[in-house]
Tab-separated table of C-alpha atoms and ligand atoms in Angstrom:
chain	number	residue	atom	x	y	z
A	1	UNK	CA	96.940	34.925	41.829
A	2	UNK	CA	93.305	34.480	41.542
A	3	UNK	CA	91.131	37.019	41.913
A	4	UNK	CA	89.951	38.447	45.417
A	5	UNK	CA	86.872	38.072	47.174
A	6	UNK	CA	84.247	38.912	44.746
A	7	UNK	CA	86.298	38.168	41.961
A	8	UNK	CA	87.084	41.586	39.895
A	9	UNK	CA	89.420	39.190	38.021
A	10	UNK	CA	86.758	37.299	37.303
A	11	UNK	CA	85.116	38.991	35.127
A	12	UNK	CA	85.276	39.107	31.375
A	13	UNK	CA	82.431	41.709	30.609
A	14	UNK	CA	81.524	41.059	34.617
A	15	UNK	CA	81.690	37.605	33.658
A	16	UNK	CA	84.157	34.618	34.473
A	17	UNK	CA	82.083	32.267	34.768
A	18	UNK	CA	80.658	30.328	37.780
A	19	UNK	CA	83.894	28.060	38.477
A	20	UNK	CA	86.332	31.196	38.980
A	21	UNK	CA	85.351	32.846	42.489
A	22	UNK	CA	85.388	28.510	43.960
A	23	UNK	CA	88.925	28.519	42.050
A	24	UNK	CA	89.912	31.704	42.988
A	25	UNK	CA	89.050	31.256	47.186
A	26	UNK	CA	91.027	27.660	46.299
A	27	UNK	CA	93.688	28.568	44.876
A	28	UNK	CA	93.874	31.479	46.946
A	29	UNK	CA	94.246	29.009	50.306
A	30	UNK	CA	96.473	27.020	48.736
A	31	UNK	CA	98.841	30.031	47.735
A	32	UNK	CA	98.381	31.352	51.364
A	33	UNK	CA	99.838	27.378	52.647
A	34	UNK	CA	102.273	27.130	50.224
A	35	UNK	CA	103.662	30.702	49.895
A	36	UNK	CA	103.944	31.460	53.720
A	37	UNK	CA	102.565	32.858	56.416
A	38	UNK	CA	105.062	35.673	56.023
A	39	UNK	CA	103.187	38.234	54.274
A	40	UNK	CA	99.461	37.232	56.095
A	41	UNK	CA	96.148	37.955	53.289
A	42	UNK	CA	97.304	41.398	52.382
A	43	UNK	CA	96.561	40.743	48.464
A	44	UNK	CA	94.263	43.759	46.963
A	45	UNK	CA	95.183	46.931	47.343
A	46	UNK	CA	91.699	48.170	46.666
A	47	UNK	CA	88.206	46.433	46.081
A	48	UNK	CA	88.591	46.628	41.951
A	49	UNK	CA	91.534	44.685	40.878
A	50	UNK	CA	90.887	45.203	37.256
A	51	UNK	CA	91.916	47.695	34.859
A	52	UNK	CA	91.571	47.994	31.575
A	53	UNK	CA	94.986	49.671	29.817
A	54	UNK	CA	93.889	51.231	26.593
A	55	UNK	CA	97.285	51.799	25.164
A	56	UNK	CA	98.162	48.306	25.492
A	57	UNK	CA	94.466	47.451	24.338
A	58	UNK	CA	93.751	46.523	20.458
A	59	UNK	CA	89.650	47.001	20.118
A	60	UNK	CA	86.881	47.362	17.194
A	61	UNK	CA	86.987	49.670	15.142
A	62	UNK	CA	90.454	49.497	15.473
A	63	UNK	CA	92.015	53.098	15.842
A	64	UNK	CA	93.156	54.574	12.052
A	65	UNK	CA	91.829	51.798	10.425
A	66	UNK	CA	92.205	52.509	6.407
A	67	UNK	CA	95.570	54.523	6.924
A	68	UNK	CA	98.514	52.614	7.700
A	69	UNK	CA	99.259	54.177	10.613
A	70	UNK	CA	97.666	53.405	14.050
A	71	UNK	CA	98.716	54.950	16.790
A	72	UNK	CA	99.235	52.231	19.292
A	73	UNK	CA	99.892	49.151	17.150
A	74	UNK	CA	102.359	48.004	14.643
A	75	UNK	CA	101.753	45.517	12.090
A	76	UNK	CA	103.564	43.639	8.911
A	77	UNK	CA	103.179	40.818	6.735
A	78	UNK	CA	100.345	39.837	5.729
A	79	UNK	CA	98.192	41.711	8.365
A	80	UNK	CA	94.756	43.165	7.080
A	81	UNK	CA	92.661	45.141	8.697
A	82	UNK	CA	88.828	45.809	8.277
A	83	UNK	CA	86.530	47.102	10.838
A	84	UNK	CA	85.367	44.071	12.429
A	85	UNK	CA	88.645	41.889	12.282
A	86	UNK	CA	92.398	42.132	12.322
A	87	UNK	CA	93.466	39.358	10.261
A	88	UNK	CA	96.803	37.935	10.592
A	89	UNK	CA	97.203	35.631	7.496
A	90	UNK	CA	93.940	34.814	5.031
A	91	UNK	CA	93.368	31.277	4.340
A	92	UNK	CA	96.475	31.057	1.679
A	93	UNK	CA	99.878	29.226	1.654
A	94	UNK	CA	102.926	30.846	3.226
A	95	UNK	CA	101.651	33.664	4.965
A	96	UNK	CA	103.051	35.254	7.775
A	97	UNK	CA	101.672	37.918	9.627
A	98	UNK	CA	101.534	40.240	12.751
A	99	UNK	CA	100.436	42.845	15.030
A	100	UNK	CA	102.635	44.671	18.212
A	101	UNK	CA	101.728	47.301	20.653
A	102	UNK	CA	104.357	50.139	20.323
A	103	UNK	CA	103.911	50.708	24.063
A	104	UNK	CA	106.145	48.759	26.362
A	105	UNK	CA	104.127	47.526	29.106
A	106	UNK	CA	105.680	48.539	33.223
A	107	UNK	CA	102.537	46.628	34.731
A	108	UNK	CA	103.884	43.598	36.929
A	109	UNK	CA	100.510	42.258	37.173
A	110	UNK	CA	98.455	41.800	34.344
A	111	UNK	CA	95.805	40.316	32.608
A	112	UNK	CA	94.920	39.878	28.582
A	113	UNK	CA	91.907	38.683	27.136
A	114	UNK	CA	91.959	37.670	23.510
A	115	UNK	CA	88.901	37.365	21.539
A	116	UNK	CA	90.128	35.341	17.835
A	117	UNK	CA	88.260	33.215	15.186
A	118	UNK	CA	90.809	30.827	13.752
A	119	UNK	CA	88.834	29.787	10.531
A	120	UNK	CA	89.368	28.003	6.650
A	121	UNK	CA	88.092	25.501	4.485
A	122	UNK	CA	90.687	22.936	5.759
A	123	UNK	CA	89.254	19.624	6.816
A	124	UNK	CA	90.445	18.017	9.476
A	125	UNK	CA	94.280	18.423	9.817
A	126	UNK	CA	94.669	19.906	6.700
A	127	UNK	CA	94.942	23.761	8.058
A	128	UNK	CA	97.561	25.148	10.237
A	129	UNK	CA	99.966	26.619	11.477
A	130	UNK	CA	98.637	28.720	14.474
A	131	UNK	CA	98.604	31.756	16.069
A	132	UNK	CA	101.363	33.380	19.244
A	133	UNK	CA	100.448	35.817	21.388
A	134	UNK	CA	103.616	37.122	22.915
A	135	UNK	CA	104.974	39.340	25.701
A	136	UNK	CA	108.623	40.114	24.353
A	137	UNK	CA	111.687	42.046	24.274
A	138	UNK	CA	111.560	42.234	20.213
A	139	UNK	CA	108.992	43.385	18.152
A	140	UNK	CA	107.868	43.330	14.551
A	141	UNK	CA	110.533	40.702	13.653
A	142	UNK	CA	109.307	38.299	11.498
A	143	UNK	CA	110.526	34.818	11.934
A	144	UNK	CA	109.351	30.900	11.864
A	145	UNK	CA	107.909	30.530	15.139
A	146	UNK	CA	104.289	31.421	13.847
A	147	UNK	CA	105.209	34.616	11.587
A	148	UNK	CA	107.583	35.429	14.280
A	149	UNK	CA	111.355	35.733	15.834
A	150	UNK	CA	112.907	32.816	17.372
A	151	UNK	CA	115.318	32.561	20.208
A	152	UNK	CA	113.102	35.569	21.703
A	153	UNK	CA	113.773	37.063	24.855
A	154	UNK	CA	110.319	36.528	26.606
A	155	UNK	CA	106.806	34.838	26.774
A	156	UNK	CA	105.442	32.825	24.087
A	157	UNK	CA	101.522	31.691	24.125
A	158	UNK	CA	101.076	29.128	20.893
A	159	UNK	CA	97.760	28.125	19.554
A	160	UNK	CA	98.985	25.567	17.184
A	161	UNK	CA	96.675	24.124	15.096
A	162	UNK	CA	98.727	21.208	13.516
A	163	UNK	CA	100.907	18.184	14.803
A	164	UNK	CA	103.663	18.572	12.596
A	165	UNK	CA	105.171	15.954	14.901
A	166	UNK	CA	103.526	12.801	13.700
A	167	UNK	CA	104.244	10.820	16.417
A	168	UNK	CA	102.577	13.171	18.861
A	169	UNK	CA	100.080	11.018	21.016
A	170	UNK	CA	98.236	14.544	21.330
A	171	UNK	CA	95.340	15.976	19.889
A	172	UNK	CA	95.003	19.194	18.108
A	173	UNK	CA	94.764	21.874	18.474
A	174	UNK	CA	97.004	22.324	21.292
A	175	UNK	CA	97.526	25.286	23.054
A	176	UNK	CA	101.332	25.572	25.013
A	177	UNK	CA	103.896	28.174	26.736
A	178	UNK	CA	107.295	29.134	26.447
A	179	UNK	CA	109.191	31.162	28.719
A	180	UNK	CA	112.917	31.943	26.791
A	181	UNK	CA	115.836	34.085	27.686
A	182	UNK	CA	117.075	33.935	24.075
A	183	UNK	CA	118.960	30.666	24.353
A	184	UNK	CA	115.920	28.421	23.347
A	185	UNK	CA	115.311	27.470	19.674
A	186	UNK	CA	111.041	26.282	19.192
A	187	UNK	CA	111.736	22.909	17.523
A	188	UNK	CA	108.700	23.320	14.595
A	189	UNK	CA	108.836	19.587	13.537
A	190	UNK	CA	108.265	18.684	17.512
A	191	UNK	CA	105.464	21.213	17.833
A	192	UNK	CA	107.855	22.702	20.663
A	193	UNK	CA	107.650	19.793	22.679
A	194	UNK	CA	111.056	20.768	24.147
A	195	UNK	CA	110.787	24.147	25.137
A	196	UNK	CA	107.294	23.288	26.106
A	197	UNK	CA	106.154	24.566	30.062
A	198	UNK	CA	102.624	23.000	29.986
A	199	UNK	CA	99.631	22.981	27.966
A	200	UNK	CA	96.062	21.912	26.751
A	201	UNK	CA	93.989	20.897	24.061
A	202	UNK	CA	91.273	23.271	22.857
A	203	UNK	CA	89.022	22.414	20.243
A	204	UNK	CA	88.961	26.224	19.234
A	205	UNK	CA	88.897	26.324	15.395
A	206	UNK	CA	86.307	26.455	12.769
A	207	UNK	CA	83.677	27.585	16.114
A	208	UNK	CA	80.390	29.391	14.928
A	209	UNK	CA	80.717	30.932	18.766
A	210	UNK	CA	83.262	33.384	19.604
A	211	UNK	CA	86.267	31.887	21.393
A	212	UNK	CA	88.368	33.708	23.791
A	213	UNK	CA	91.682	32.953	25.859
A	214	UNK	CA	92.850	34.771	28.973
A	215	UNK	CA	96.553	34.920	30.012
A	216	UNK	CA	97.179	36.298	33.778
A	217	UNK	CA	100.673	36.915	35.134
A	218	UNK	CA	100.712	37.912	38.264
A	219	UNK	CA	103.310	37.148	41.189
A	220	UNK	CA	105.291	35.016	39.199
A	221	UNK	CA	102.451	32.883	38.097
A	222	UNK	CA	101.461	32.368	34.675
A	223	UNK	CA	97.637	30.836	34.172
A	224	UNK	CA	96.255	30.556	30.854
A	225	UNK	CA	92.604	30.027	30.728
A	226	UNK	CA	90.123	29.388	27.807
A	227	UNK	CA	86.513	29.925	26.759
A	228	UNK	CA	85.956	28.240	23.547
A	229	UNK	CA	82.978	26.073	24.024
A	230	UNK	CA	80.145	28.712	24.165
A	231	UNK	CA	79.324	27.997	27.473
A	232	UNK	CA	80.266	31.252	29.101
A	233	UNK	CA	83.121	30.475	31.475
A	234	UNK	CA	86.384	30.018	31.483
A	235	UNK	CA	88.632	26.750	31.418
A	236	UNK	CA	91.783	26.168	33.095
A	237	UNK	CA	94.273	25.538	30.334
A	238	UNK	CA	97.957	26.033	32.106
A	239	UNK	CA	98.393	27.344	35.352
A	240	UNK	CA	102.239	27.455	36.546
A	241	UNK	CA	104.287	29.088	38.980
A	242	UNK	CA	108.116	30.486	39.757
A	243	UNK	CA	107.706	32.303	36.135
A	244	UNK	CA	109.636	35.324	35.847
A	245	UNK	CA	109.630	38.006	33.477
A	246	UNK	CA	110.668	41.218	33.148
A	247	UNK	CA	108.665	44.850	32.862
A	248	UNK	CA	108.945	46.837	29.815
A	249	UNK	CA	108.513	44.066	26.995
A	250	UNK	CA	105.844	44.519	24.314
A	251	UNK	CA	102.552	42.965	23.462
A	252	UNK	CA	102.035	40.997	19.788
A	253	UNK	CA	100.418	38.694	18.191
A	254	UNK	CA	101.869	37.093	15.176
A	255	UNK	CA	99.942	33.743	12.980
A	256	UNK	CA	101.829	31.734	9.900
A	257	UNK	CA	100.718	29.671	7.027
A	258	UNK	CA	102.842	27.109	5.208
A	259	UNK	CA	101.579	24.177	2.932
A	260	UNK	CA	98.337	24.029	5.321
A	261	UNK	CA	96.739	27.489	5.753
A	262	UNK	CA	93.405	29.438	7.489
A	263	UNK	CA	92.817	32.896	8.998
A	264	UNK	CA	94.071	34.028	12.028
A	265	UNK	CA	91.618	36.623	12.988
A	266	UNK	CA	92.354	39.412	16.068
A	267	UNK	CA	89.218	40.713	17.325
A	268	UNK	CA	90.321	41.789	20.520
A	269	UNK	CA	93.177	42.707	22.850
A	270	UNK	CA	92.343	43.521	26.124
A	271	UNK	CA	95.037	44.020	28.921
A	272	UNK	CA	93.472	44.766	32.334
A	273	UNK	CA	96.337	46.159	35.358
A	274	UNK	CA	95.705	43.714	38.459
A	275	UNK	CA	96.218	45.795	41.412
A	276	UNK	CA	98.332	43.512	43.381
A	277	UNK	CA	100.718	44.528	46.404
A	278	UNK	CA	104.420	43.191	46.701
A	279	UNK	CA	106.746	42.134	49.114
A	280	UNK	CA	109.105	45.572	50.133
A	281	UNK	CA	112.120	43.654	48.699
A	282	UNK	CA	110.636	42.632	45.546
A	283	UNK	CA	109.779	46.631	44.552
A	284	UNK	CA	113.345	47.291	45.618
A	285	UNK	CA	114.493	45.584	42.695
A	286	UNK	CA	114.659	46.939	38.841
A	287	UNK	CA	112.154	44.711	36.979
A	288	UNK	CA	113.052	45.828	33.466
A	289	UNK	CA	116.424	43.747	34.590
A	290	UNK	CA	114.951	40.612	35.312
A	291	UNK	CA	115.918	37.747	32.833
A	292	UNK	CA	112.934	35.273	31.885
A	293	UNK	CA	113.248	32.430	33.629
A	294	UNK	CA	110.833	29.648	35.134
A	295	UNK	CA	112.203	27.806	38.105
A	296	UNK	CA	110.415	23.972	37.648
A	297	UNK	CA	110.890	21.397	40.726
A	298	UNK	CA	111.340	18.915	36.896
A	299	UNK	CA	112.687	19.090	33.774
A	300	UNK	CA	109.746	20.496	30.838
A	301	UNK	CA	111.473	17.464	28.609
A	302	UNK	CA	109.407	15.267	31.460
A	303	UNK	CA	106.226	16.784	29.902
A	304	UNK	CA	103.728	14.008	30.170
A	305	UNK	CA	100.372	14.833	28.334
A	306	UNK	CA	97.324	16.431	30.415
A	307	UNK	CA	94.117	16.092	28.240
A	308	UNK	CA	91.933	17.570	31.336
A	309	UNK	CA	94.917	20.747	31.514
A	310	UNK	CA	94.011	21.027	34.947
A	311	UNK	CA	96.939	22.377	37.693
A	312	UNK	CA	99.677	20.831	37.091
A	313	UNK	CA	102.695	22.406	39.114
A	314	UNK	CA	102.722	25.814	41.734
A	315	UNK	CA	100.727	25.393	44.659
A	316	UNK	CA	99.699	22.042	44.588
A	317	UNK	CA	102.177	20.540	44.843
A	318	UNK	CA	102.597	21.362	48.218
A	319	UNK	CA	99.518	20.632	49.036
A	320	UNK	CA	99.322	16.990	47.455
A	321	UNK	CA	102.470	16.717	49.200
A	322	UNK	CA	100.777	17.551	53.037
A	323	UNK	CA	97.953	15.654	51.994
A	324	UNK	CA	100.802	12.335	51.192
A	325	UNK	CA	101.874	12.989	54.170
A	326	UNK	CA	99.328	13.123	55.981
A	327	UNK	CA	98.300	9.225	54.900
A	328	UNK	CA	101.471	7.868	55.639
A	329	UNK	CA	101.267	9.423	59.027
A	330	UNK	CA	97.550	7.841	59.494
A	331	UNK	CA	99.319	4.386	57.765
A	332	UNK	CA	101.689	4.525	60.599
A	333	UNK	CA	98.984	4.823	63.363
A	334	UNK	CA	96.736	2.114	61.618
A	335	UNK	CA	99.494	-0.039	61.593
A	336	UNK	CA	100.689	0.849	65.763
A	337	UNK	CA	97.226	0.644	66.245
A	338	UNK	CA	97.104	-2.877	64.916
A	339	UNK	CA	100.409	-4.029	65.878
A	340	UNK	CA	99.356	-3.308	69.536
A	341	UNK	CA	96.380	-5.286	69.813
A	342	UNK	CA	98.038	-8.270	67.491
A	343	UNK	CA	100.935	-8.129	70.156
A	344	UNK	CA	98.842	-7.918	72.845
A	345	UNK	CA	96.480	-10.706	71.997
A	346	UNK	CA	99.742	-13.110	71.228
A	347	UNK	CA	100.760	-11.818	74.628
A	348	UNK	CA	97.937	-13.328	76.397
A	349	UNK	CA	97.888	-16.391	74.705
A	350	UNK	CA	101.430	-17.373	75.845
A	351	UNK	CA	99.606	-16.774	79.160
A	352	UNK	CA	97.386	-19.297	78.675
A	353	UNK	CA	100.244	-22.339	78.092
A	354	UNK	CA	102.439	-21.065	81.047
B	1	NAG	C1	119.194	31.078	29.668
B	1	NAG	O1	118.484	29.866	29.816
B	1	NAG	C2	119.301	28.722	29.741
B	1	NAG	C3	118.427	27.494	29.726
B	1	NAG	O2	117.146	27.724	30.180
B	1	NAG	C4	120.289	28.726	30.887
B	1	NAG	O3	121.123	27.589	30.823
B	1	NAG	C5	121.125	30.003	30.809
B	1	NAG	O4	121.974	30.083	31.924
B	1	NAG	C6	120.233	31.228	30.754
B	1	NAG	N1	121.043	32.410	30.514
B	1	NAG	C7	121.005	33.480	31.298
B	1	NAG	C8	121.852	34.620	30.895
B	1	NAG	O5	120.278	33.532	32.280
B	2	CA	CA1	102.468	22.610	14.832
């Protein structure tokens, strides 16, 4: 859920920009309709909703940077560090590289804010592949997803930077989620159309600005937000709900070079706690058990492109749906309405040849 009144999740450096507290009061009236009456406004448990969690937290100048060893964080590959940068792959072919917190994470709410520079002397779709940012069951597995596993047990958050799928109607670079309990294969030559939950474009590479992306999961929803334009604020990118996951995964990031290559850069993890309260019979349950799952009203093969990536499933639906039903119920008055008078008039002209 958005953030409260005042917005303590809306601020990256006390900043989310101008559109979050009118999104977050939104969204937050539109949860209240669609979720139920049941539980009433009881949301915050206290008036800052944002904390940040420095052991799942990767920031300058990088803790242990020049040994190999840092405390918190694991990486491989072709992972570099210097003191302004954690750099996943350099601009080279066939790199693959990553970085994992060694914590597992018990938060059920939460709330990471990546600051990257995805940068090369490619031309115009002649870099790639991408970075993921994952929340996961494994760790420090390399694989082809991006430098990582595949068939993970988790979430996935892909900033690809090349259609591999030449027939793709989108345009790049393309940020997308996966939610996967293991059984799911990301189809590389599709761009993981298939496995796909929803997604954006961002034009977020080769920026002189910084660029940042937020990921919030919080009450089952998953939002993904971006702020890659240098204007300050962030952008909805996916925002979807009935997504379930599990405590106790870990935190990573992972980037992969083939034929095409650039540097991933990591400047910043941030993971902020969001204090949010929970139904009695939802802390009842174990959530290191639960298995990652997304419950969609349609199929994510019906994936039909969103250039504006506004909100495109989870509480609006219900409301488009009232606010459908609420025209055909004004239709059918207009139509009594006129229907009455038409009889009526037809009535009185019989009258008139009686
Ligand atoms: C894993 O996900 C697949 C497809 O999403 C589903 O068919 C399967 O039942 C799931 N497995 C478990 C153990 O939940
Ligand atoms: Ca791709």
């Amino acid at each position: 859920m958005a953030a409260g009144p005042g917005g303590g999740g809306c601020a990256r450096r006390g900043r989310w920009g101008r559109g979050c507290p009118v999104r977050g009061l939104l969204s937050g009236a539109l949860l209240l309709l669609a979720s139920g009456l049941r539980r009433g406004a009881a949301e915050l448990t206290d008036g800052n909703n944002e904390h940040l969690k420095r052991e799942h937290s990767l920031t300058k100048p990088y803790q242990g940077v020049g040994s190999s060893s840092m405390p918190l964080w694991d990486f491989q590959g072709s992972t570099m560090l210097t003191s302004q940068y954690v750099r996943l792959t350099p601009d080279e072919r066939s790199k693959e590289g990553s970085i994992w917190n060694r914590v597992p994470c018990f938060l059920k709410d939460w709330e990471l804010h990546v600051h990257f520079k995805i940068h090369g002397a490619g031309k115009k779709n002649l870099h790639g592949d991408g970075f993921a940012l994952w929340y996961t069951r494994e760790r420090l597995m390399s694989g082809p997803v991006f430098g990582s596993k595949d068939n993970f047990h988790g979430l996935a958050i892909f900033l690809d930077t090349y259609p591999n799928d030449e027939a793709t109607e989108r345009v790049f670079p393309y940020i997308s989620a996966m939610v996967n309990n293991g059984s799911l294969a990301y189809d590389h030559s599709k761009d993981g159309r298939w496995t796909e939950l929803a997604g954006c474009t961002a034009d977020l590479r080769n920026q002189n600005h910084d660029t940042f992306l937020a990921v919030r999961y919080s009450r089952g929803r998953l939002t993904v937000m971006t702020d890659v334009e240098d204007k300050n604020e962030w952008k909805n990118c996916i925002d979807v709900a009935g997504v379930r996951l599990p405590t106790g995964y870990f935190f990573g990031a992972s980037a992969g070079t083939g034929d095409l290559s650039d540097n991933h850069d990591i400047i910043s993890m941030k993971l902020f706690q969001l204090m949010v309260e929970h139904p009695p019979e939802e802390e009842s349950i174990d959530w290191t058990k639960i298995e990652p799952s997304v419950s969609l009203l349609k199929s994510p093969k019906d994936n039909v492109d969103d250039p504006t990536g506004n909100f495109r499933s989870g509480p609006l639906t219900g409301w488009k749906v009232f606010l459908l039903l609420l025209c055909a119920l004004l239709g059918i008055i207009v139509c009594a309405v006129v229907g009455a008078v038409v009889f009526q008039r037809r009535q009185e002209r019989n009258k008139r040849f009686y």
